[in-house]
Short mmCIF file of C-alpha atoms in Angstrom, two decimals:
data_model
loop_
_atom_site.label_atom_id
_atom_site.label_comp_id
_atom_site.label_asym_id
_atom_site.label_seq_id
_atom_site.Cartn_x
_atom_site.Cartn_y
_atom_site.Cartn_z
CA MET A 298 45.39 12.66 -65.31
CA VAL A 299 45.09 11.61 -61.71
CA ASP A 300 44.15 8.07 -60.82
CA MET A 301 41.54 8.63 -58.18
CA ALA A 302 40.34 6.40 -55.43
CA PRO A 303 37.81 8.10 -53.15
CA SER A 304 39.66 6.99 -50.10
CA SER A 305 42.74 8.97 -51.04
CA SER A 306 41.06 12.30 -51.25
CA GLY A 307 39.95 12.88 -47.72
CA VAL A 308 36.56 13.94 -49.08
CA PRO A 309 35.11 10.50 -49.54
CA ASN A 310 32.26 10.26 -51.97
CA ALA A 311 30.28 8.15 -49.59
CA ALA A 312 30.55 10.66 -46.73
CA PHE A 313 27.04 11.94 -47.13
CA GLY A 314 26.03 14.55 -44.60
CA ILE A 315 29.39 16.30 -44.26
CA GLY A 316 29.59 20.01 -44.75
CA LYS A 317 27.35 22.94 -43.91
CA GLY A 318 24.05 22.79 -45.76
CA SER A 319 24.06 19.02 -46.40
CA LEU A 320 20.85 17.51 -47.56
CA PRO A 321 19.15 15.51 -44.78
CA TRP A 322 20.29 11.88 -44.79
CA PRO A 323 16.81 10.47 -45.59
CA ILE A 324 16.89 12.44 -48.81
CA ALA A 325 20.35 11.17 -49.68
CA THR A 326 19.31 7.63 -48.80
CA PHE A 327 16.18 7.95 -50.95
CA MET A 328 18.23 9.26 -53.87
CA SER A 329 20.57 6.31 -53.65
CA THR A 330 17.66 4.05 -54.57
CA LEU A 331 16.89 5.94 -57.78
CA PRO A 332 18.39 5.08 -61.19
CA LEU A 333 21.02 7.46 -62.50
CA ALA A 334 19.92 7.51 -66.16
CA PRO A 335 17.12 10.10 -65.73
CA LEU A 336 19.48 12.38 -63.81
CA GLU A 337 22.10 12.05 -66.59
CA ILE A 338 19.48 12.79 -69.28
CA ALA A 339 18.21 15.79 -67.33
CA GLY A 340 21.79 17.01 -66.73
CA ASN A 341 22.61 16.85 -70.41
CA GLN A 342 19.41 18.71 -71.27
CA VAL A 343 20.41 21.49 -68.88
CA LEU A 344 23.88 21.52 -70.42
CA ARG A 345 22.47 21.77 -73.96
CA THR A 346 20.07 24.54 -72.93
CA ALA A 347 22.95 26.49 -71.31
CA LEU A 348 25.04 26.16 -74.50
CA ASP A 349 22.12 27.15 -76.72
CA CYS A 350 21.84 30.39 -74.71
CA ARG A 351 25.58 30.88 -74.13
CA PRO A 352 27.31 29.23 -77.12
CA GLY A 353 30.70 30.70 -76.26
CA MET A 354 30.63 29.62 -72.62
CA PHE A 355 33.22 26.87 -72.84
CA SER A 356 35.53 28.72 -75.25
CA ARG A 357 36.68 30.73 -72.24
CA LEU A 358 38.25 27.44 -70.99
CA ASP A 359 40.69 27.53 -73.87
CA VAL A 360 43.22 24.70 -73.40
CA TYR A 361 41.31 23.35 -70.41
CA SER A 362 38.18 22.52 -72.27
CA GLY A 363 39.40 18.99 -72.88
CA LYS A 364 39.85 18.24 -69.17
CA LEU A 365 37.72 15.89 -67.18
CA PHE A 366 36.08 17.53 -64.17
CA ALA A 367 34.71 15.49 -61.32
CA ILE A 368 31.98 17.54 -59.69
CA ASP A 369 31.23 15.91 -56.42
CA PRO A 370 28.17 16.87 -54.35
CA VAL A 371 29.40 15.27 -51.17
CA ASP A 372 25.91 14.96 -49.63
CA CYS A 373 24.51 13.07 -52.59
CA PRO A 374 25.03 9.45 -53.74
CA PHE A 375 26.35 10.41 -57.16
CA VAL A 376 29.07 12.46 -58.88
CA PHE A 377 29.06 14.33 -62.20
CA LEU A 378 31.79 13.95 -64.78
CA LEU A 379 31.95 16.98 -67.02
CA GLU A 380 34.00 17.28 -70.22
CA PRO A 381 33.40 20.89 -71.27
CA ARG A 382 34.58 20.51 -74.83
CA VAL A 383 33.66 23.46 -77.06
CA GLU A 384 32.32 20.96 -79.57
CA ASN A 385 30.31 18.11 -78.15
CA PRO A 386 30.62 18.54 -74.42
CA SER A 387 29.44 15.70 -72.19
CA LEU A 388 28.06 15.16 -68.75
CA ARG A 389 27.96 11.72 -67.15
CA VAL A 390 26.66 10.66 -63.76
CA ARG A 391 28.27 7.91 -61.71
CA THR A 392 27.75 6.52 -58.26
CA SER A 393 31.38 6.98 -57.36
CA LEU A 394 34.78 7.98 -58.74
CA ASP A 395 36.21 4.49 -58.41
CA GLY A 396 38.39 3.83 -61.42
CA VAL A 397 37.78 7.25 -62.91
CA SER A 398 40.87 9.23 -63.97
CA TRP A 399 39.81 12.85 -63.51
CA ASP A 400 41.88 15.98 -64.02
CA ALA A 401 40.18 18.14 -61.40
CA ARG A 402 37.78 17.48 -58.63
CA ILE A 403 35.38 20.06 -57.14
CA SER A 404 33.66 18.99 -53.91
CA ALA A 405 31.00 20.73 -51.87
CA VAL A 406 27.46 20.08 -50.72
CA MET A 407 24.83 20.23 -53.49
CA LEU A 408 23.30 23.54 -52.44
CA VAL A 409 26.71 25.17 -52.53
CA LEU A 410 27.55 23.70 -55.96
CA LEU A 411 24.23 24.95 -57.31
CA GLY A 412 24.93 28.37 -55.83
CA LEU A 413 28.31 28.46 -57.61
CA LEU A 414 26.63 27.55 -60.87
CA ASP A 415 24.32 30.55 -60.85
CA GLY A 416 26.76 33.00 -59.23
CA THR A 417 25.05 33.12 -55.89
CA TYR A 418 28.24 32.18 -54.08
CA ASP A 419 31.77 33.53 -54.30
CA GLY A 420 34.06 30.59 -54.89
CA ASP A 421 37.13 32.11 -53.26
CA ALA A 422 35.20 32.87 -50.07
CA LEU A 423 33.95 29.28 -49.95
CA PHE A 424 37.51 28.07 -50.47
CA PHE A 425 38.75 30.24 -47.59
CA THR A 426 36.10 28.79 -45.27
CA ARG A 427 36.79 25.22 -46.53
CA ASP A 428 33.17 24.82 -47.73
CA LEU A 429 34.60 24.14 -51.15
CA VAL A 430 37.41 21.71 -51.83
CA ILE A 431 39.34 21.56 -55.04
CA GLU A 432 41.95 18.98 -56.06
CA GLY A 433 43.96 18.18 -59.14
CA ASP A 434 44.47 20.71 -61.92
CA THR A 435 43.92 24.05 -60.18
CA ALA A 436 44.26 26.01 -63.44
CA ALA A 437 41.50 23.97 -65.03
CA VAL A 438 39.24 24.59 -62.05
CA LEU A 439 39.84 28.33 -62.28
CA ALA A 440 39.13 28.37 -65.97
CA LEU A 441 35.86 26.50 -65.45
CA ARG A 442 34.85 28.76 -62.60
CA ASN A 443 35.57 31.90 -64.62
CA ALA A 444 33.72 30.54 -67.66
CA ILE A 445 30.64 29.73 -65.59
CA GLU A 446 30.82 33.07 -63.77
CA ASP A 447 30.84 34.93 -67.06
CA ALA A 448 28.01 32.87 -68.56
CA GLU A 449 25.43 34.25 -66.08
CA LEU A 450 23.57 30.95 -65.86
CA ASP A 451 20.20 31.95 -64.38
CA PRO A 452 18.14 29.06 -63.08
CA GLY A 453 15.28 30.08 -65.37
CA LEU A 454 17.57 30.02 -68.34
CA LEU A 455 19.01 26.58 -67.39
CA LEU A 456 15.48 25.14 -67.09
CA GLY A 457 14.56 26.45 -70.52
CA ALA A 458 11.97 28.95 -69.33
CA PRO A 459 10.76 31.37 -72.04
CA ASN A 460 12.59 34.71 -72.10
CA LEU A 461 9.81 36.70 -70.48
CA ALA A 462 9.18 34.12 -67.74
CA ALA A 463 12.89 33.35 -67.06
CA PRO A 464 13.40 36.18 -64.51
CA ILE A 465 10.32 35.11 -62.58
CA VAL A 466 11.36 31.49 -62.59
CA SER A 467 14.91 32.46 -61.54
CA GLY A 468 13.66 34.66 -58.74
CA SER A 469 11.37 31.94 -57.39
CA ILE A 470 14.08 29.30 -57.49
CA ARG A 471 16.62 31.56 -55.83
CA ARG A 472 14.19 32.45 -53.06
CA ALA A 473 13.42 28.78 -52.50
CA ALA A 474 17.10 27.87 -52.55
CA ASN A 475 17.87 30.62 -50.05
CA VAL A 476 15.19 29.28 -47.71
CA MET A 477 16.65 25.76 -48.03
CA ARG A 478 20.17 27.07 -47.42
CA ARG A 479 19.01 28.86 -44.30
CA LEU A 480 17.10 25.84 -43.01
CA LEU A 481 19.98 23.48 -43.65
CA GLY A 482 22.72 25.80 -42.38
CA ALA A 483 24.50 26.30 -45.65
CA PRO A 484 27.11 29.06 -45.82
CA THR A 485 25.21 32.33 -46.19
CA SER A 486 27.85 35.00 -45.84
CA ALA A 487 29.65 34.25 -49.10
CA GLN A 488 26.45 34.84 -51.02
CA VAL A 489 25.56 37.66 -53.29
CA PRO A 490 23.45 40.31 -51.46
CA VAL A 491 19.72 39.89 -51.62
CA GLY A 492 18.25 41.91 -54.46
CA THR A 493 21.27 41.66 -56.77
CA PHE A 494 19.44 39.22 -59.00
CA PRO A 495 15.83 39.47 -60.08
CA MET B 217 36.52 59.79 -53.93
CA GLU B 218 36.08 57.67 -57.03
CA LEU B 219 35.18 54.02 -56.45
CA VAL B 220 37.34 51.88 -58.78
CA CYS B 221 36.22 48.24 -58.99
CA PRO B 222 37.62 45.07 -60.52
CA ALA B 223 36.20 43.13 -63.46
CA GLY B 224 37.70 39.79 -64.48
CA THR B 225 34.95 39.10 -67.02
CA PRO B 226 32.31 41.06 -68.96
CA SER B 227 29.72 39.74 -66.54
CA ALA B 228 31.74 41.05 -63.59
CA LEU B 229 32.06 44.45 -65.32
CA ARG B 230 28.24 44.70 -65.62
CA THR B 231 27.87 43.59 -61.98
CA ALA B 232 30.29 46.22 -60.77
CA VAL B 233 28.71 49.03 -62.77
CA ASP B 234 25.23 48.02 -61.68
CA ALA B 235 26.35 47.89 -58.04
CA GLY B 236 27.59 51.47 -58.12
CA ALA B 237 31.20 51.55 -59.35
CA ASP B 238 32.39 54.90 -60.64
CA ALA B 239 35.01 53.13 -62.68
CA VAL B 240 35.93 49.56 -63.50
CA TYR B 241 39.43 48.23 -64.24
CA CYS B 242 40.13 45.18 -66.35
CA GLY B 243 42.68 43.63 -68.71
CA PHE B 244 43.20 41.57 -71.80
CA ARG B 245 43.40 37.82 -71.89
CA ASP B 246 47.18 37.65 -72.09
CA GLU B 247 50.38 38.43 -70.20
CA THR B 248 50.00 42.19 -70.58
CA ASN B 249 48.07 42.50 -67.34
CA ALA B 250 48.91 41.42 -63.83
CA ARG B 251 45.90 39.14 -63.41
CA ASN B 252 46.57 36.70 -66.25
CA PHE B 253 44.55 33.79 -64.83
CA PRO B 254 42.92 30.98 -66.88
CA GLY B 255 39.46 31.85 -68.14
CA LEU B 256 39.77 35.46 -66.92
CA ASN B 257 39.88 38.77 -68.74
CA PHE B 258 38.64 40.34 -71.94
CA THR B 259 39.04 40.00 -75.69
CA PRO B 260 39.24 43.31 -77.54
CA GLN B 261 35.63 42.87 -78.68
CA GLU B 262 34.48 42.14 -75.12
CA LEU B 263 36.32 45.21 -73.90
CA ALA B 264 34.63 47.43 -76.46
CA GLN B 265 31.20 46.07 -75.44
CA GLY B 266 32.11 46.52 -71.75
CA VAL B 267 33.17 50.12 -72.29
CA ALA B 268 29.94 50.86 -74.07
CA TYR B 269 27.94 49.31 -71.21
CA ALA B 270 29.86 51.32 -68.64
CA HIS B 271 29.67 54.62 -70.55
CA ASP B 272 25.93 54.24 -71.06
CA ARG B 273 25.62 54.17 -67.28
CA GLY B 274 28.05 56.96 -66.48
CA ALA B 275 30.95 54.73 -65.40
CA LYS B 276 34.55 54.70 -66.69
CA VAL B 277 36.70 51.77 -67.78
CA LEU B 278 40.39 51.69 -66.97
CA VAL B 279 42.50 49.08 -68.75
CA ALA B 280 45.43 47.54 -66.90
CA ILE B 281 48.40 46.86 -69.18
CA ASN B 282 50.68 46.75 -66.21
CA THR B 283 53.22 43.99 -66.68
CA PHE B 284 56.74 44.66 -67.88
CA ALA B 285 57.23 44.10 -71.58
CA ARG B 286 59.40 41.20 -72.68
CA ALA B 287 62.57 41.91 -74.60
CA GLY B 288 61.77 41.18 -78.25
CA GLY B 289 58.05 41.00 -77.50
CA THR B 290 57.02 44.65 -77.05
CA ASN B 291 54.55 44.41 -79.93
CA LEU B 292 52.11 42.56 -77.68
CA TRP B 293 52.06 45.46 -75.22
CA HIS B 294 51.87 48.10 -77.97
CA ARG B 295 48.96 46.25 -79.54
CA ALA B 296 47.20 46.09 -76.17
CA VAL B 297 47.53 49.85 -75.79
CA ALA B 298 46.15 50.42 -79.25
CA GLN B 299 43.26 48.02 -78.70
CA ALA B 300 42.33 49.59 -75.37
CA ILE B 301 42.29 53.05 -76.99
CA GLU B 302 40.27 51.77 -79.91
CA ALA B 303 37.75 50.36 -77.37
CA ARG B 304 37.47 53.87 -75.97
CA ALA B 305 39.01 53.10 -72.57
CA ASP B 306 38.98 56.12 -70.26
CA ALA B 307 42.50 55.47 -68.98
CA LEU B 308 45.35 53.00 -69.34
CA ILE B 309 47.10 51.68 -66.21
CA LEU B 310 50.79 51.17 -67.08
CA ALA B 311 53.93 50.34 -65.18
CA ASP B 312 56.74 49.74 -67.71
CA LEU B 313 58.90 52.80 -68.37
CA GLY B 314 59.34 51.91 -72.00
CA LEU B 315 55.64 51.37 -72.51
CA LEU B 316 54.83 54.63 -70.74
CA ALA B 317 57.30 56.45 -73.01
CA TRP B 318 55.88 54.82 -76.12
CA ALA B 319 52.20 55.33 -75.20
CA SER B 320 52.68 58.92 -74.18
CA ARG B 321 54.37 59.68 -77.51
CA ALA B 322 52.02 57.63 -79.71
CA TYR B 323 48.81 58.72 -77.98
CA PRO B 324 49.52 62.04 -76.21
CA ALA B 325 45.79 62.71 -75.59
CA GLN B 326 45.24 59.38 -73.81
CA ARG B 327 44.87 59.52 -70.01
CA LEU B 328 47.49 57.38 -68.35
CA HIS B 329 47.61 56.06 -64.76
CA LEU B 330 50.70 54.70 -63.05
CA SER B 331 50.15 51.14 -61.88
CA VAL B 332 51.11 50.03 -58.38
CA GLN B 333 53.43 47.65 -60.21
CA ALA B 334 55.69 50.65 -60.88
CA ALA B 335 56.25 50.85 -57.10
CA ALA B 336 56.39 54.62 -57.13
CA ALA B 337 56.09 55.62 -53.48
CA THR B 338 57.95 58.91 -53.20
CA PRO B 339 57.11 62.43 -54.46
CA PRO B 340 60.24 62.63 -56.64
CA ALA B 341 59.51 59.28 -58.28
CA ILE B 342 55.85 60.16 -58.94
CA ARG B 343 56.77 63.62 -60.18
CA PHE B 344 59.18 62.02 -62.66
CA TYR B 345 56.38 59.95 -64.16
CA ALA B 346 53.99 62.89 -64.20
CA GLU B 347 56.40 65.39 -65.76
CA ARG B 348 58.01 62.93 -68.15
CA TYR B 349 55.01 60.86 -69.27
CA GLY B 350 52.04 62.93 -68.25
CA ILE B 351 50.43 60.45 -65.90
CA LYS B 352 47.32 61.78 -64.33
CA ARG B 353 47.04 59.37 -61.41
CA VAL B 354 49.34 57.13 -59.36
CA VAL B 355 48.20 53.94 -57.66
CA LEU B 356 50.10 53.92 -54.38
CA PRO B 357 51.61 50.79 -52.84
CA ARG B 358 49.92 49.22 -49.82
CA VAL B 359 52.83 49.91 -47.48
CA LEU B 360 52.19 53.57 -46.64
CA THR B 361 50.50 55.11 -43.57
CA VAL B 362 47.69 57.62 -44.04
CA ASN B 363 50.02 60.41 -42.92
CA GLU B 364 52.63 59.31 -45.45
CA ILE B 365 49.95 59.32 -48.18
CA ALA B 366 48.89 62.83 -47.15
CA GLY B 367 52.53 63.94 -47.34
CA ILE B 368 52.92 62.46 -50.83
CA VAL B 369 49.62 63.89 -52.17
CA ALA B 370 50.69 67.34 -51.08
CA GLU B 371 53.80 67.13 -53.23
CA ILE B 372 52.65 65.51 -56.44
CA PRO B 373 50.97 67.04 -59.48
CA CYS B 374 48.56 64.15 -60.03
CA GLU B 375 45.76 62.24 -58.35
CA ALA B 376 46.45 59.43 -55.92
CA GLU B 377 44.55 56.11 -55.84
CA VAL B 378 44.86 53.73 -52.90
CA PHE B 379 43.77 50.16 -52.31
CA ALA B 380 40.64 49.89 -50.20
CA PHE B 381 39.59 46.29 -49.98
CA GLY B 382 40.93 42.81 -50.80
CA GLY B 383 44.38 41.35 -51.19
CA LEU B 384 47.09 42.94 -49.06
CA CYS B 385 50.51 43.00 -50.73
CA VAL B 386 53.33 44.03 -48.49
CA MET B 387 56.07 43.63 -51.08
CA THR B 388 57.73 46.19 -53.32
CA GLU B 389 55.19 45.58 -56.09
CA GLY B 390 56.65 44.99 -59.52
CA ARG B 391 59.87 43.75 -58.00
CA CYS B 392 58.68 40.75 -55.98
CA LEU B 393 60.59 37.63 -56.92
CA LEU B 394 58.97 35.14 -54.54
CA SER B 395 56.76 33.61 -57.21
CA SER B 396 59.62 33.43 -59.68
CA TYR B 397 61.70 31.58 -57.13
CA ALA B 398 59.05 28.90 -56.70
CA THR B 399 57.57 28.68 -60.19
CA GLY B 400 59.78 30.51 -62.68
CA GLU B 401 56.93 32.91 -63.34
CA SER B 402 56.01 36.23 -61.77
CA PRO B 403 53.30 38.87 -61.66
CA ASN B 404 55.77 41.34 -63.06
CA MET B 405 56.52 39.49 -66.27
CA ASN B 406 53.84 36.86 -66.73
CA GLY B 407 50.95 38.53 -64.94
CA VAL B 408 50.52 35.97 -62.17
CA CYS B 409 51.94 35.35 -58.77
CA SER B 410 51.32 31.74 -57.93
CA PRO B 411 50.29 30.63 -61.44
CA ALA B 412 47.40 28.21 -61.10
CA ALA B 413 49.24 25.60 -63.11
CA HIS B 414 51.84 25.43 -60.34
CA VAL B 415 49.30 25.23 -57.52
CA ASP B 416 48.24 21.92 -56.04
CA TYR B 417 45.88 21.22 -53.17
CA ARG B 418 45.93 17.83 -51.47
CA GLN B 419 43.77 16.45 -48.76
CA GLU B 420 46.01 14.63 -46.27
CA GLY B 421 43.45 13.09 -43.99
CA THR B 422 41.57 16.06 -42.61
CA THR B 423 44.43 18.42 -43.38
CA LEU B 424 44.56 20.46 -46.58
CA ALA B 425 48.10 20.89 -47.93
CA ALA B 426 48.71 23.79 -50.35
CA ARG B 427 51.69 23.39 -52.66
CA LEU B 428 53.27 25.87 -55.05
CA GLY B 429 55.84 24.75 -57.59
CA GLY B 430 56.37 21.54 -55.62
CA PHE B 431 56.91 23.36 -52.30
CA THR B 432 54.38 22.74 -49.54
CA ILE B 433 53.72 26.32 -48.45
CA ASP B 434 51.00 25.73 -45.88
CA ARG B 435 48.86 23.13 -44.15
CA TYR B 436 45.35 23.81 -42.84
CA SER B 437 43.80 21.62 -40.23
CA ALA B 438 40.09 20.82 -40.39
CA GLY B 439 38.01 23.94 -40.11
CA GLN B 440 41.00 26.27 -40.22
CA PRO B 441 40.47 29.10 -42.79
CA ALA B 442 42.55 28.64 -45.95
CA ALA B 443 44.46 31.35 -47.84
CA TYR B 444 45.59 32.08 -51.36
CA PRO B 445 48.57 29.86 -52.24
CA THR B 446 51.12 32.65 -52.40
CA LEU B 447 54.60 32.31 -50.91
CA CYS B 448 54.18 35.62 -49.06
CA LYS B 449 51.34 34.08 -47.08
CA GLY B 450 53.07 30.72 -46.57
CA THR B 451 54.24 29.29 -43.27
CA PHE B 452 57.98 29.12 -42.73
CA MET B 453 60.10 27.48 -40.06
CA VAL B 454 62.13 30.13 -38.23
CA ASP B 455 64.09 29.23 -35.07
CA GLY B 456 62.18 26.03 -34.87
CA LYS B 457 58.78 27.68 -35.00
CA ALA B 458 56.30 27.61 -37.93
CA ASN B 459 54.96 31.07 -38.62
CA HIS B 460 53.88 33.57 -41.26
CA ILE B 461 57.00 35.59 -41.66
CA PHE B 462 55.90 37.88 -44.50
CA GLU B 463 52.19 38.34 -43.91
CA GLU B 464 49.26 36.51 -42.46
CA PRO B 465 46.27 35.57 -44.57
CA THR B 466 43.98 38.55 -44.12
CA SER B 467 42.23 41.13 -46.29
CA LEU B 468 42.54 44.85 -46.41
CA ASN B 469 39.42 46.83 -45.49
CA VAL B 470 39.59 50.62 -45.14
CA LEU B 471 35.91 51.27 -44.36
CA GLU B 472 36.66 52.63 -40.89
CA ILE B 473 39.35 55.01 -42.11
CA LEU B 474 37.56 56.45 -45.18
CA PRO B 475 37.31 59.92 -43.54
CA ALA B 476 41.06 59.91 -42.93
CA LEU B 477 41.81 58.87 -46.50
CA LYS B 478 39.57 61.63 -47.81
CA ALA B 479 41.25 64.14 -45.56
CA ALA B 480 44.64 62.90 -46.84
CA GLY B 481 43.60 63.98 -50.35
CA VAL B 482 43.10 60.53 -51.87
CA SER B 483 41.19 60.81 -55.19
CA ALA B 484 40.20 57.17 -55.75
CA LEU B 485 39.71 53.94 -53.87
CA LYS B 486 40.58 50.65 -55.54
CA ILE B 487 38.78 47.40 -54.75
CA GLU B 488 41.09 44.43 -55.36
CA GLY B 489 39.95 41.13 -56.82
CA ARG B 490 39.62 40.69 -60.58
CA GLN B 491 39.75 36.97 -59.87
CA ARG B 492 36.71 37.09 -57.60
CA GLY B 493 33.12 36.23 -58.50
CA LYS B 494 29.97 38.32 -58.87
CA ALA B 495 28.85 37.56 -55.31
CA TYR B 496 32.06 39.20 -53.97
CA LEU B 497 31.83 42.13 -56.33
CA ALA B 498 28.21 42.90 -55.64
CA ALA B 499 28.66 42.79 -51.91
CA VAL B 500 31.90 44.81 -51.76
CA VAL B 501 30.95 47.42 -54.32
CA ARG B 502 27.57 47.99 -52.71
CA GLN B 503 29.07 48.35 -49.26
CA PHE B 504 31.69 50.86 -50.44
CA ARG B 505 29.16 52.73 -52.58
CA SER B 506 26.96 53.09 -49.53
CA ALA B 507 29.88 54.18 -47.35
CA LEU B 508 31.18 56.77 -49.83
CA ASP B 509 27.66 58.18 -50.27
CA ALA B 510 27.33 58.39 -46.48
CA LEU B 511 30.72 60.07 -46.26
CA GLU B 512 29.78 62.69 -48.82
CA ALA B 513 26.44 63.33 -47.12
CA GLY B 514 28.03 63.59 -43.61
CA ARG B 515 26.18 60.56 -42.36
CA THR B 516 27.51 57.77 -40.13
CA LEU B 517 29.48 55.17 -42.08
CA PRO B 518 28.05 51.64 -42.17
CA ALA B 519 29.84 48.94 -40.23
CA SER B 520 31.62 46.32 -42.35
CA THR B 521 29.61 43.30 -43.29
CA LEU B 522 32.32 41.88 -45.53
CA GLY B 523 34.13 39.69 -43.02
CA ALA B 524 33.07 36.43 -44.60
CA LEU B 525 34.47 37.44 -48.00
CA THR B 526 37.90 38.01 -46.56
CA GLU B 527 40.98 35.80 -46.76
CA GLY B 528 41.52 33.98 -43.52
CA GLY B 529 38.21 35.41 -42.29
CA ARG B 530 40.05 38.52 -41.06
CA GLU B 531 40.15 42.19 -41.98
CA THR B 532 42.88 44.74 -41.38
CA THR B 533 43.64 48.36 -42.12
CA GLY B 534 47.17 47.18 -42.91
CA ALA B 535 49.95 49.68 -43.17
CA TYR B 536 47.50 52.61 -43.31
CA LYS B 537 47.25 52.50 -39.51
CA LYS B 538 50.55 50.89 -38.68
CA THR B 539 51.97 52.00 -35.39
CA TRP B 540 55.39 50.35 -35.53
CA ARG B 541 57.08 53.05 -37.52
#
């Protein structure tokens, strides 16, 4: 485990607005006034839905399923702490990583992290262009990335849309996300070609 | 020319097939294949399902069992061969002489390809594998010019496959010891160069330091493109100057020389990158599918749009067009 203080990473948690595709600072400021509990509840609901649809998702992590991942949307006033245990995984939300001993940290702007979750982005290409920063246990990060890649986590699926409606929901969300990425200047060239997903 | 595409996961296999791959190559989740990364690769059940998916859509599946068997541990490699055949793999990609001998005796009807890990780069060497073990295709190392490839193809009794896009290895593959030197593990034996467990990235202010096995192998200033943490792409001090002495971070892309490769008699093009995600696969496979279809139809080839997926943000035709020899 790595004792983490945000100041030691070079990607400070409080550095909202860094990176291509950052959410506008008024949004980040507004989010900082909101309680974290609803976000944590929603995050856990998404996690449960994903595991209901893809029960074997975290088994691909093998020995790394017990690691603690700090997933850090650098343009948002919170971080996610994921423990992808095969049995009883957990997702917590914190305002910072102060005092948290994580095994691996994955940092990028929120739109990029969401794009990695649903396979819109290629992680290696984002790493080459420095739009994605990883620290700590590199093997654990790779295992998580590969597990998520294989799970094919469509947005519609994650939001619990019924089977028939899921592709429509996914398509709408992806189109909206692409518009936001374009407007905010997020990396576009590491994305899957338009039309690959429904 | 057949388009052979990577698949690190079942999802990647489906993506590659749907994007237009003629064949997909993959491996098992163990040290029998040269991309033994955490969370990657297939169980025997996943392979069987993947083969069925590919066959239903007219694509082939090639299974890479291309590391060198451990003394006292050959059963793992024999079992992998048996499981791949049971899954109805179209071909096995092997490198180890002993495994080739065993597989060709135990399964004489099974199509075998010679992995690039065997480093067979001369007609006599390739003929030996073809005559002795019946290999039907050789994957050539990435150190040959197009003319050299044409010369080899003219003198061998099997098909030739060459790398078309992705990682650019300039070493004698299957014999590279750089990773072993730094980590004690190698692609040849353990299936990984730069095993992820030995890789460490640290932010030092605005600089990103990449370390392998405790050695700092490169530092990237803010905004500078990063590379895979392999020693061959590291920066070394020579005569007081820091430089890439083996190779610079860049990706191979042969789009512009496809006609020359076809004229040289190449039978198959291999896309590298079993460790890459679906976004990479979909983009690269689609571009090469489109280019190969254009080539067959006599149309103008599309310009590359793959620059952003490349290592270091740069593309090269590598040794295929080298002018220094």
